[in-house]
Amino acid sequence: MKTVLEVKGLKKDFSNFSLQDVSFSLQEGCISGFIGVNGAGKTTTIKSILGLVLKDAGSIKLFGQEIDQNERELKNHIGIVLDDGYFYENMTIKEMKNVFAPAYSNWDEAVYKSYTERFGLQVNQKISTLSRGMRMKYAIALALSHHADLLIMDEPTSGLDPLVRSELMDILLEFMQEEGKTVFFSTHITSDLDKVADVLILIDKGRIVLNQEKDTLLDTHGLIKGDKMALDDNTRKLFISLHETRYGFEGVTNQKSAVRQQMKGVLIERPTIEDIMLAYVGGDEDDL
Amino acid sequence: MKIIISNISGQPLYQQIKDQIKAAILHGELQEGELLPSIRALANDLHVSVLTTKRVYDELESEGFILTKAGKGSFVAQENLELLRESKRHMVEVKLSEAWETARSLGISKKELYSMMDLLFVEEDED
């Protein structure tokens, strides 16, 4: 598989937060989920990729070319959906589109039209009167109407009801049916990813903590429950996070097969992405 | 073709999918030359990653079960099926001889071993 986007050694310092040596790459044909708690660095990373935040160091390459040196040409290949929308509230849907469309050399009015019809968007409606769900659909219609190869979305699902979220996931899968498409989206609602993601990238406190195929991650990690008698100095080391109560313990391991061999009589369940995320993100106190 | 993925099974996802497609081919449920779903379509239907379905197809191809033609898709391989059935038969023989050795080390008699086998067949018939 081809590399579409490559981020290497990305650094950005703010007074109270910094991105530290963020590196990852996106493969063609894959949906990569970018997860992490609020304030972990997801939006800063995405804004750095898009040049909306000036990076301090590092390289960001799209199709092998440095993005900030060929910005105009390369941005034609990217569709963008940002959390806030960045729309002019007082404009109508049509007016905003007329501002937006000329920025892309390969804008396709027919595609845009088919999306607005499908989503039931009224061209003369003011943006300020759109519901959150409609606003997101409008943003998607704008992002997908210039034949972008890479769709980048920042928290597209936050604040949306489950039905609209699931509709969005279906739109993503439909977009992926065409060959050569790639999606990168950030979220803290990990259940969105259960259905669609191919790769998971976990960021915490400005660092990439995990970057792996989703299915491999779910295969190698386990949610283990059992009697505290099964815990000793050796078996404790197998866990990334461990919670003990009066009745037993529950923990997440990344060495499922070792647990299976060394700990008899424990329950080994398949973790959710949320279990894994919380295990890595919450586990820091033990290391300090 | 039916594919059922278990979340409790200790087997990795790709292995579960691969085994079931293989079984469908060996049982003739998927015909020689039949077009398989694209990796994205299969991934969407099973709610797994395309990287997993890609791995399944890559491995099935290297084992000779399917053929992938660029731009056309993946097909059930035409020729080697006889050979594959033969190799599957060989696998059964290997497993049986393992079972036989274990039985012998535990002092299980030939008669007992046969009756265990009979029992398995009876259970299958009941299903």
Short mmCIF file of C-alpha atoms in Angstrom, two decimals:
data_model
loop_
_atom_site.label_atom_id
_atom_site.label_comp_id
_atom_site.label_asym_id
_atom_site.label_seq_id
_atom_site.Cartn_x
_atom_site.Cartn_y
_atom_site.Cartn_z
CA MET A 1 0.00 0.00 0.00
CA LYS A 2 1.16 3.51 -0.84
CA THR A 3 1.88 6.15 1.74
CA VAL A 4 -0.41 9.13 1.26
CA LEU A 5 0.61 11.38 4.11
CA GLU A 6 3.78 11.24 6.14
CA VAL A 7 4.27 13.25 9.31
CA LYS A 8 7.78 13.13 10.73
CA GLY A 9 9.15 14.69 13.88
CA LEU A 10 6.37 17.27 14.15
CA LYS A 11 6.94 19.72 17.01
CA LYS A 12 4.90 22.63 18.23
CA ASP A 13 5.40 24.45 21.49
CA PHE A 14 2.71 26.37 23.27
CA SER A 15 3.21 27.80 26.72
CA ASN A 16 1.10 25.14 28.40
CA PHE A 17 1.17 22.35 25.86
CA SER A 18 3.47 20.92 23.22
CA LEU A 19 3.46 18.38 20.44
CA GLN A 20 6.57 16.29 20.89
CA ASP A 21 8.08 14.53 17.96
CA VAL A 22 4.81 13.40 16.43
CA SER A 23 5.38 10.91 13.60
CA PHE A 24 2.97 8.69 11.70
CA SER A 25 1.91 7.93 8.18
CA LEU A 26 -1.38 7.24 6.44
CA GLN A 27 -1.72 4.41 3.93
CA GLU A 28 -3.84 4.61 0.83
CA GLY A 29 -7.20 2.89 1.07
CA CYS A 30 -7.30 3.01 4.86
CA ILE A 31 -9.42 4.85 7.37
CA SER A 32 -7.17 5.95 10.20
CA GLY A 33 -8.77 6.98 13.46
CA PHE A 34 -6.92 9.56 15.52
CA ILE A 35 -7.93 9.13 19.12
CA GLY A 36 -7.12 10.72 22.41
CA VAL A 37 -8.81 12.56 25.23
CA ASN A 38 -9.65 16.27 25.05
CA GLY A 39 -6.48 18.34 24.96
CA ALA A 40 -4.23 15.46 23.92
CA GLY A 41 -3.08 17.23 20.76
CA LYS A 42 -5.43 15.96 18.08
CA THR A 43 -6.59 19.32 16.77
CA THR A 44 -3.11 20.87 16.95
CA THR A 45 -1.74 17.99 14.90
CA ILE A 46 -4.48 18.32 12.30
CA LYS A 47 -4.10 22.07 12.11
CA SER A 48 -0.35 21.68 11.66
CA ILE A 49 -0.95 19.30 8.77
CA LEU A 50 -3.26 21.82 7.16
CA GLY A 51 -0.92 24.73 7.80
CA LEU A 52 -3.45 26.46 10.06
CA VAL A 53 -0.91 26.30 12.87
CA LEU A 54 2.75 26.97 12.09
CA LYS A 55 4.87 24.05 13.16
CA ASP A 56 8.16 24.58 15.00
CA ALA A 57 9.88 21.58 13.46
CA GLY A 58 9.25 18.45 11.44
CA SER A 59 8.17 17.52 7.98
CA ILE A 60 4.70 16.83 6.57
CA LYS A 61 4.59 15.23 3.16
CA LEU A 62 1.59 14.56 0.97
CA PHE A 63 2.26 12.12 -1.87
CA GLY A 64 5.97 12.56 -1.17
CA GLN A 65 5.94 16.35 -1.45
CA GLU A 66 6.50 18.79 1.39
CA ILE A 67 3.06 20.23 1.99
CA ASP A 68 3.98 23.82 2.93
CA GLN A 69 6.04 24.24 -0.24
CA ASN A 70 3.27 23.20 -2.63
CA GLU A 71 0.31 24.25 -0.59
CA ARG A 72 -2.05 25.40 -3.32
CA GLU A 73 -1.57 22.42 -5.56
CA LEU A 74 -1.56 19.81 -2.78
CA LYS A 75 -4.60 21.17 -0.97
CA ASN A 76 -6.65 20.30 -4.03
CA HIS A 77 -6.20 16.69 -2.99
CA ILE A 78 -7.46 17.22 0.55
CA GLY A 79 -11.04 17.50 1.75
CA ILE A 80 -11.37 19.13 5.14
CA VAL A 81 -14.07 19.01 7.80
CA LEU A 82 -13.23 20.98 10.92
CA ASP A 83 -14.97 20.88 14.25
CA ASP A 84 -16.19 24.46 14.27
CA GLY A 85 -17.02 24.51 10.59
CA TYR A 86 -15.38 27.91 10.06
CA PHE A 87 -18.39 29.15 8.15
CA TYR A 88 -19.72 32.67 7.96
CA GLU A 89 -22.85 32.38 10.02
CA ASN A 90 -24.78 35.09 8.18
CA MET A 91 -24.35 33.62 4.75
CA THR A 92 -26.73 31.20 3.11
CA ILE A 93 -25.62 27.75 2.10
CA LYS A 94 -25.32 28.91 -1.49
CA GLU A 95 -23.34 32.04 -0.69
CA MET A 96 -20.86 30.19 1.46
CA LYS A 97 -20.37 27.61 -1.27
CA ASN A 98 -19.62 30.39 -3.75
CA VAL A 99 -16.85 31.60 -1.47
CA PHE A 100 -15.53 28.10 -0.96
CA ALA A 101 -15.65 26.56 -4.44
CA PRO A 102 -13.18 28.86 -6.29
CA ALA A 103 -10.43 27.80 -3.87
CA TYR A 104 -10.30 24.43 -5.62
CA SER A 105 -9.23 24.00 -9.21
CA ASN A 106 -11.19 20.78 -9.60
CA TRP A 107 -14.46 21.78 -7.95
CA ASP A 108 -17.33 19.67 -9.31
CA GLU A 109 -20.69 21.42 -9.11
CA ALA A 110 -22.60 18.26 -10.10
CA VAL A 111 -21.14 16.26 -7.22
CA TYR A 112 -21.93 19.11 -4.82
CA LYS A 113 -25.49 19.24 -6.07
CA SER A 114 -26.01 15.51 -5.61
CA TYR A 115 -24.81 15.77 -2.01
CA THR A 116 -26.99 18.75 -1.12
CA GLU A 117 -30.03 17.01 -2.60
CA ARG A 118 -29.24 13.81 -0.81
CA PHE A 119 -28.76 15.57 2.53
CA GLY A 120 -31.85 17.72 2.04
CA LEU A 121 -29.92 21.01 2.31
CA GLN A 122 -31.93 24.09 1.32
CA VAL A 123 -29.63 26.39 -0.66
CA ASN A 124 -31.20 29.58 0.69
CA GLN A 125 -31.07 28.64 4.34
CA LYS A 126 -28.79 30.68 6.57
CA ILE A 127 -25.90 28.79 8.07
CA SER A 128 -26.67 30.11 11.53
CA THR A 129 -30.03 28.32 11.45
CA LEU A 130 -28.65 24.89 10.60
CA SER A 131 -28.81 22.14 13.19
CA ARG A 132 -25.54 20.51 14.22
CA GLY A 133 -26.26 17.46 12.11
CA MET A 134 -27.11 19.53 9.01
CA ARG A 135 -24.04 21.67 9.53
CA MET A 136 -21.85 18.58 9.54
CA LYS A 137 -23.52 17.26 6.40
CA TYR A 138 -23.00 20.62 4.73
CA ALA A 139 -19.32 20.52 5.68
CA ILE A 140 -19.06 17.01 4.22
CA ALA A 141 -20.75 18.11 0.99
CA LEU A 142 -18.21 20.93 0.65
CA ALA A 143 -15.28 18.66 1.51
CA LEU A 144 -16.17 15.93 -0.96
CA SER A 145 -17.04 18.02 -4.01
CA HIS A 146 -13.58 18.53 -5.46
CA HIS A 147 -12.55 14.89 -5.90
CA ALA A 148 -10.26 14.90 -2.89
CA ASP A 149 -8.12 11.81 -2.33
CA LEU A 150 -7.55 12.43 1.36
CA LEU A 151 -10.36 13.42 3.69
CA ILE A 152 -9.23 14.95 6.98
CA MET A 153 -11.83 15.52 9.67
CA ASP A 154 -11.48 16.94 13.15
CA GLU A 155 -14.07 15.59 15.59
CA PRO A 156 -16.78 15.28 12.94
CA THR A 157 -19.06 13.32 15.21
CA SER A 158 -18.93 15.30 18.44
CA GLY A 159 -22.30 16.63 19.49
CA LEU A 160 -24.19 14.53 16.96
CA ASP A 161 -26.91 12.03 17.75
CA PRO A 162 -26.23 8.32 17.14
CA LEU A 163 -28.32 8.20 13.98
CA VAL A 164 -26.47 11.05 12.27
CA ARG A 165 -23.16 9.57 13.45
CA SER A 166 -23.99 6.28 11.89
CA GLU A 167 -25.05 8.04 8.66
CA LEU A 168 -21.68 9.78 8.61
CA MET A 169 -19.87 6.47 9.01
CA ASP A 170 -21.82 5.10 6.05
CA ILE A 171 -20.84 8.12 3.96
CA LEU A 172 -17.21 7.44 4.84
CA LEU A 173 -17.45 3.81 3.82
CA GLU A 174 -19.09 4.84 0.58
CA PHE A 175 -16.28 7.32 -0.09
CA MET A 176 -13.78 4.51 0.49
CA GLN A 177 -15.39 2.28 -2.12
CA GLU A 178 -13.58 4.23 -4.78
CA GLU A 179 -9.98 3.19 -5.18
CA GLY A 180 -7.17 5.41 -3.92
CA LYS A 181 -9.13 7.19 -1.18
CA THR A 182 -7.88 7.76 2.33
CA VAL A 183 -9.54 9.09 5.48
CA PHE A 184 -7.98 10.52 8.63
CA PHE A 185 -10.29 11.61 11.39
CA SER A 186 -9.97 12.49 15.01
CA THR A 187 -12.52 11.59 17.63
CA HIS A 188 -12.91 10.92 21.28
CA ILE A 189 -16.03 8.85 20.60
CA THR A 190 -14.25 5.58 20.07
CA SER A 191 -17.36 3.59 19.21
CA ASP A 192 -17.40 5.37 15.83
CA LEU A 193 -14.16 3.59 15.06
CA ASP A 194 -15.34 0.09 15.94
CA LYS A 195 -17.27 0.03 12.71
CA VAL A 196 -15.02 1.78 10.22
CA ALA A 197 -11.40 2.27 11.24
CA ASP A 198 -8.54 0.28 9.77
CA VAL A 199 -5.73 1.87 11.74
CA LEU A 200 -5.73 3.53 15.14
CA ILE A 201 -3.35 6.26 16.18
CA LEU A 202 -3.50 7.22 19.84
CA ILE A 203 -2.10 10.52 21.01
CA ASP A 204 -1.69 11.53 24.64
CA LYS A 205 -0.07 14.65 26.09
CA GLY A 206 1.31 15.58 22.68
CA ARG A 207 2.94 12.21 22.00
CA ILE A 208 1.92 9.31 19.81
CA VAL A 209 1.38 6.39 22.16
CA LEU A 210 0.01 3.78 19.79
CA ASN A 211 -0.12 3.38 16.04
CA GLN A 212 -1.41 0.03 14.89
CA GLU A 213 -3.89 -1.86 12.76
CA LYS A 214 -7.18 -1.89 14.62
CA ASP A 215 -7.80 -5.61 14.31
CA THR A 216 -4.27 -6.51 15.40
CA LEU A 217 -4.70 -4.23 18.37
CA LEU A 218 -7.96 -5.92 19.35
CA ASP A 219 -6.43 -9.36 18.79
CA THR A 220 -3.32 -8.80 20.90
CA HIS A 221 -4.96 -6.90 23.74
CA GLY A 222 -7.29 -8.51 26.23
CA LEU A 223 -9.65 -7.40 28.95
CA ILE A 224 -8.86 -9.73 31.81
CA LYS A 225 -11.06 -10.32 34.83
CA GLY A 226 -10.60 -12.67 37.70
CA ASP A 227 -9.76 -13.45 41.29
CA LYS A 228 -7.01 -11.37 42.90
CA MET A 229 -5.30 -14.63 43.84
CA ALA A 230 -4.14 -14.84 40.23
CA LEU A 231 -2.07 -11.65 40.64
CA ASP A 232 1.54 -11.77 41.71
CA ASP A 233 4.68 -9.75 40.96
CA ASN A 234 5.17 -11.48 37.62
CA THR A 235 1.63 -11.51 36.35
CA ARG A 236 1.11 -7.87 37.32
CA LYS A 237 3.78 -6.93 34.78
CA LEU A 238 1.57 -8.23 31.98
CA PHE A 239 -0.95 -5.43 32.47
CA ILE A 240 -1.06 -1.94 31.06
CA SER A 241 -3.74 -0.99 33.53
CA LEU A 242 -5.13 -2.82 36.48
CA HIS A 243 -8.04 -2.10 38.79
CA GLU A 244 -8.52 -4.09 41.95
CA THR A 245 -11.64 -4.14 44.02
CA ARG A 246 -12.75 -6.17 47.00
CA TYR A 247 -14.30 -8.70 44.68
CA GLY A 248 -11.59 -9.21 42.11
CA PHE A 249 -9.58 -7.43 39.46
CA GLU A 250 -10.02 -6.15 35.96
CA GLY A 251 -7.19 -5.12 33.70
CA VAL A 252 -6.07 -4.58 30.15
CA THR A 253 -3.08 -6.47 28.80
CA ASN A 254 -1.16 -6.24 25.55
CA GLN A 255 0.22 -9.74 26.06
CA LYS A 256 -2.89 -11.83 25.78
CA SER A 257 -1.15 -15.09 25.02
CA ALA A 258 1.19 -14.72 27.99
CA VAL A 259 -1.81 -14.12 30.24
CA ARG A 260 -3.48 -17.20 28.84
CA GLN A 261 -0.41 -19.29 29.68
CA GLN A 262 0.49 -17.85 33.05
CA MET A 263 -2.84 -17.04 34.64
CA LYS A 264 -5.24 -19.90 35.04
CA GLY A 265 -8.93 -19.47 35.57
CA VAL A 266 -9.21 -15.82 34.53
CA LEU A 267 -11.74 -14.46 32.06
CA ILE A 268 -10.21 -13.18 28.83
CA GLU A 269 -12.52 -10.90 26.93
CA ARG A 270 -12.15 -8.87 23.79
CA PRO A 271 -11.54 -5.24 24.74
CA THR A 272 -13.24 -2.29 23.08
CA ILE A 273 -11.18 0.52 21.62
CA GLU A 274 -12.27 2.60 24.59
CA ASP A 275 -10.87 0.03 27.04
CA ILE A 276 -7.54 0.14 25.24
CA MET A 277 -7.46 3.92 25.00
CA LEU A 278 -8.21 4.40 28.68
CA ALA A 279 -5.65 1.78 29.65
CA TYR A 280 -2.86 3.64 27.85
CA VAL A 281 -3.96 7.12 28.73
CA GLY A 282 -4.74 6.47 32.37
CA GLY A 283 -1.68 4.34 33.06
CA ASP A 284 0.79 7.18 33.33
CA GLU A 285 0.72 7.69 37.08
CA ASP A 286 2.37 4.32 37.62
CA ASP A 287 5.37 5.22 35.49
CA LEU A 288 6.13 8.52 37.17
CA MET B 1 -20.81 -18.31 1.80
CA LYS B 2 -21.24 -17.72 5.47
CA ILE B 3 -18.62 -16.17 7.71
CA ILE B 4 -19.20 -15.89 11.42
CA ILE B 5 -16.74 -14.05 13.59
CA SER B 6 -16.45 -14.94 17.22
CA ASN B 7 -15.40 -12.36 19.75
CA ILE B 8 -14.68 -14.95 22.40
CA SER B 9 -12.46 -17.12 20.24
CA GLY B 10 -8.75 -16.91 21.01
CA GLN B 11 -8.02 -16.99 17.30
CA PRO B 12 -7.08 -13.77 15.55
CA LEU B 13 -9.72 -12.27 13.27
CA TYR B 14 -7.83 -12.82 10.03
CA GLN B 15 -7.39 -16.49 10.91
CA GLN B 16 -11.09 -16.97 11.57
CA ILE B 17 -12.04 -15.36 8.27
CA LYS B 18 -9.35 -17.19 6.32
CA ASP B 19 -10.35 -20.59 7.69
CA GLN B 20 -13.99 -20.05 6.83
CA ILE B 21 -13.30 -18.93 3.27
CA LYS B 22 -10.96 -21.89 2.86
CA ALA B 23 -13.65 -24.24 4.12
CA ALA B 24 -16.17 -22.73 1.71
CA ILE B 25 -13.75 -23.34 -1.16
CA LEU B 26 -12.95 -26.89 -0.08
CA HIS B 27 -16.61 -27.77 0.33
CA GLY B 28 -17.33 -26.43 -3.14
CA GLU B 29 -19.61 -23.74 -1.75
CA LEU B 30 -17.47 -21.27 -3.64
CA GLN B 31 -16.99 -22.54 -7.18
CA GLU B 32 -13.74 -22.52 -9.09
CA GLY B 33 -13.31 -19.24 -10.90
CA GLU B 34 -15.94 -17.51 -8.78
CA LEU B 35 -15.38 -13.81 -8.05
CA LEU B 36 -14.85 -12.98 -4.40
CA PRO B 37 -16.03 -9.70 -2.84
CA SER B 38 -13.52 -6.85 -2.88
CA ILE B 39 -11.42 -6.40 0.24
CA ARG B 40 -13.29 -3.20 1.10
CA ALA B 41 -16.72 -4.76 0.60
CA LEU B 42 -15.82 -7.80 2.69
CA ALA B 43 -14.32 -5.60 5.39
CA ASN B 44 -17.44 -3.43 5.53
CA ASP B 45 -19.78 -6.40 5.75
CA LEU B 46 -17.78 -8.11 8.48
CA HIS B 47 -16.94 -4.86 10.32
CA VAL B 48 -13.25 -5.58 10.20
CA SER B 49 -10.39 -3.57 8.77
CA VAL B 50 -9.38 -3.68 5.10
CA LEU B 51 -5.90 -4.51 6.33
CA THR B 52 -7.32 -7.70 7.81
CA THR B 53 -9.21 -8.73 4.67
CA LYS B 54 -6.17 -7.84 2.58
CA ARG B 55 -4.06 -10.12 4.74
CA VAL B 56 -6.65 -12.90 4.36
CA TYR B 57 -6.61 -12.62 0.58
CA ASP B 58 -2.81 -12.34 0.44
CA GLU B 59 -2.41 -15.50 2.48
CA LEU B 60 -5.10 -17.39 0.57
CA GLU B 61 -3.32 -16.41 -2.61
CA SER B 62 0.09 -17.55 -1.44
CA GLU B 63 -1.47 -20.85 -0.38
CA GLY B 64 -2.93 -21.24 -3.86
CA PHE B 65 -6.63 -20.99 -3.01
CA ILE B 66 -7.35 -17.77 -4.85
CA LEU B 67 -5.91 -15.62 -7.61
CA THR B 68 -5.90 -11.85 -7.67
CA LYS B 69 -5.86 -10.02 -10.99
CA ALA B 70 -5.05 -6.34 -10.81
CA GLY B 71 -8.13 -4.26 -11.54
CA LYS B 72 -10.41 -7.28 -11.81
CA GLY B 73 -10.57 -8.70 -8.33
CA SER B 74 -9.90 -11.99 -6.62
CA PHE B 75 -11.14 -15.34 -7.88
CA VAL B 76 -11.23 -18.86 -6.54
CA ALA B 77 -8.24 -20.62 -8.12
CA GLN B 78 -9.08 -22.97 -10.99
CA GLU B 79 -6.50 -25.71 -10.93
CA ASN B 80 -4.97 -26.78 -7.70
CA LEU B 81 -8.19 -27.64 -5.93
CA GLU B 82 -7.64 -31.39 -6.14
CA LEU B 83 -4.19 -30.88 -4.76
CA LEU B 84 -5.52 -28.72 -1.96
CA ARG B 85 -8.13 -31.28 -0.97
CA GLU B 86 -5.33 -33.82 -0.91
CA SER B 87 -3.23 -31.60 1.37
CA LYS B 88 -6.25 -31.09 3.61
CA ARG B 89 -6.59 -34.85 3.82
CA HIS B 90 -2.97 -35.03 4.77
CA MET B 91 -3.61 -32.55 7.58
CA VAL B 92 -6.34 -34.80 8.93
CA GLU B 93 -3.91 -37.70 8.89
CA VAL B 94 -1.32 -35.69 10.79
CA LYS B 95 -3.84 -34.62 13.43
CA LEU B 96 -5.11 -38.16 13.77
CA SER B 97 -1.64 -39.52 14.30
CA GLU B 98 -1.07 -36.85 16.98
CA ALA B 99 -4.29 -37.91 18.68
CA TRP B 100 -3.24 -41.53 18.38
CA GLU B 101 0.14 -40.85 19.99
CA THR B 102 -1.43 -38.98 22.89
CA ALA B 103 -3.96 -41.75 23.35
CA ARG B 104 -1.22 -44.35 23.39
CA SER B 105 0.82 -42.44 25.97
CA LEU B 106 -2.26 -42.32 28.19
CA GLY B 107 -2.97 -45.98 27.70
CA ILE B 108 -6.25 -45.44 25.82
CA SER B 109 -7.11 -48.56 23.87
CA LYS B 110 -7.92 -48.82 20.20
CA LYS B 111 -11.49 -49.67 21.05
CA GLU B 112 -11.93 -46.64 23.28
CA LEU B 113 -10.43 -44.37 20.63
CA TYR B 114 -12.83 -45.74 18.03
CA SER B 115 -15.77 -45.19 20.31
CA MET B 116 -14.70 -41.57 20.87
CA MET B 117 -14.67 -41.11 17.12
CA ASP B 118 -18.08 -42.76 16.83
CA LEU B 119 -19.40 -40.39 19.46
CA LEU B 120 -18.22 -37.37 17.45
CA PHE B 121 -20.02 -38.65 14.39
CA VAL B 122 -23.18 -39.33 16.39
CA GLU B 123 -23.09 -35.76 17.73
CA GLU B 124 -22.69 -34.41 14.23
CA ASP B 125 -25.68 -36.41 13.00
CA GLU B 126 -27.78 -35.07 15.83
CA ASP B 127 -26.97 -31.50 14.81
#
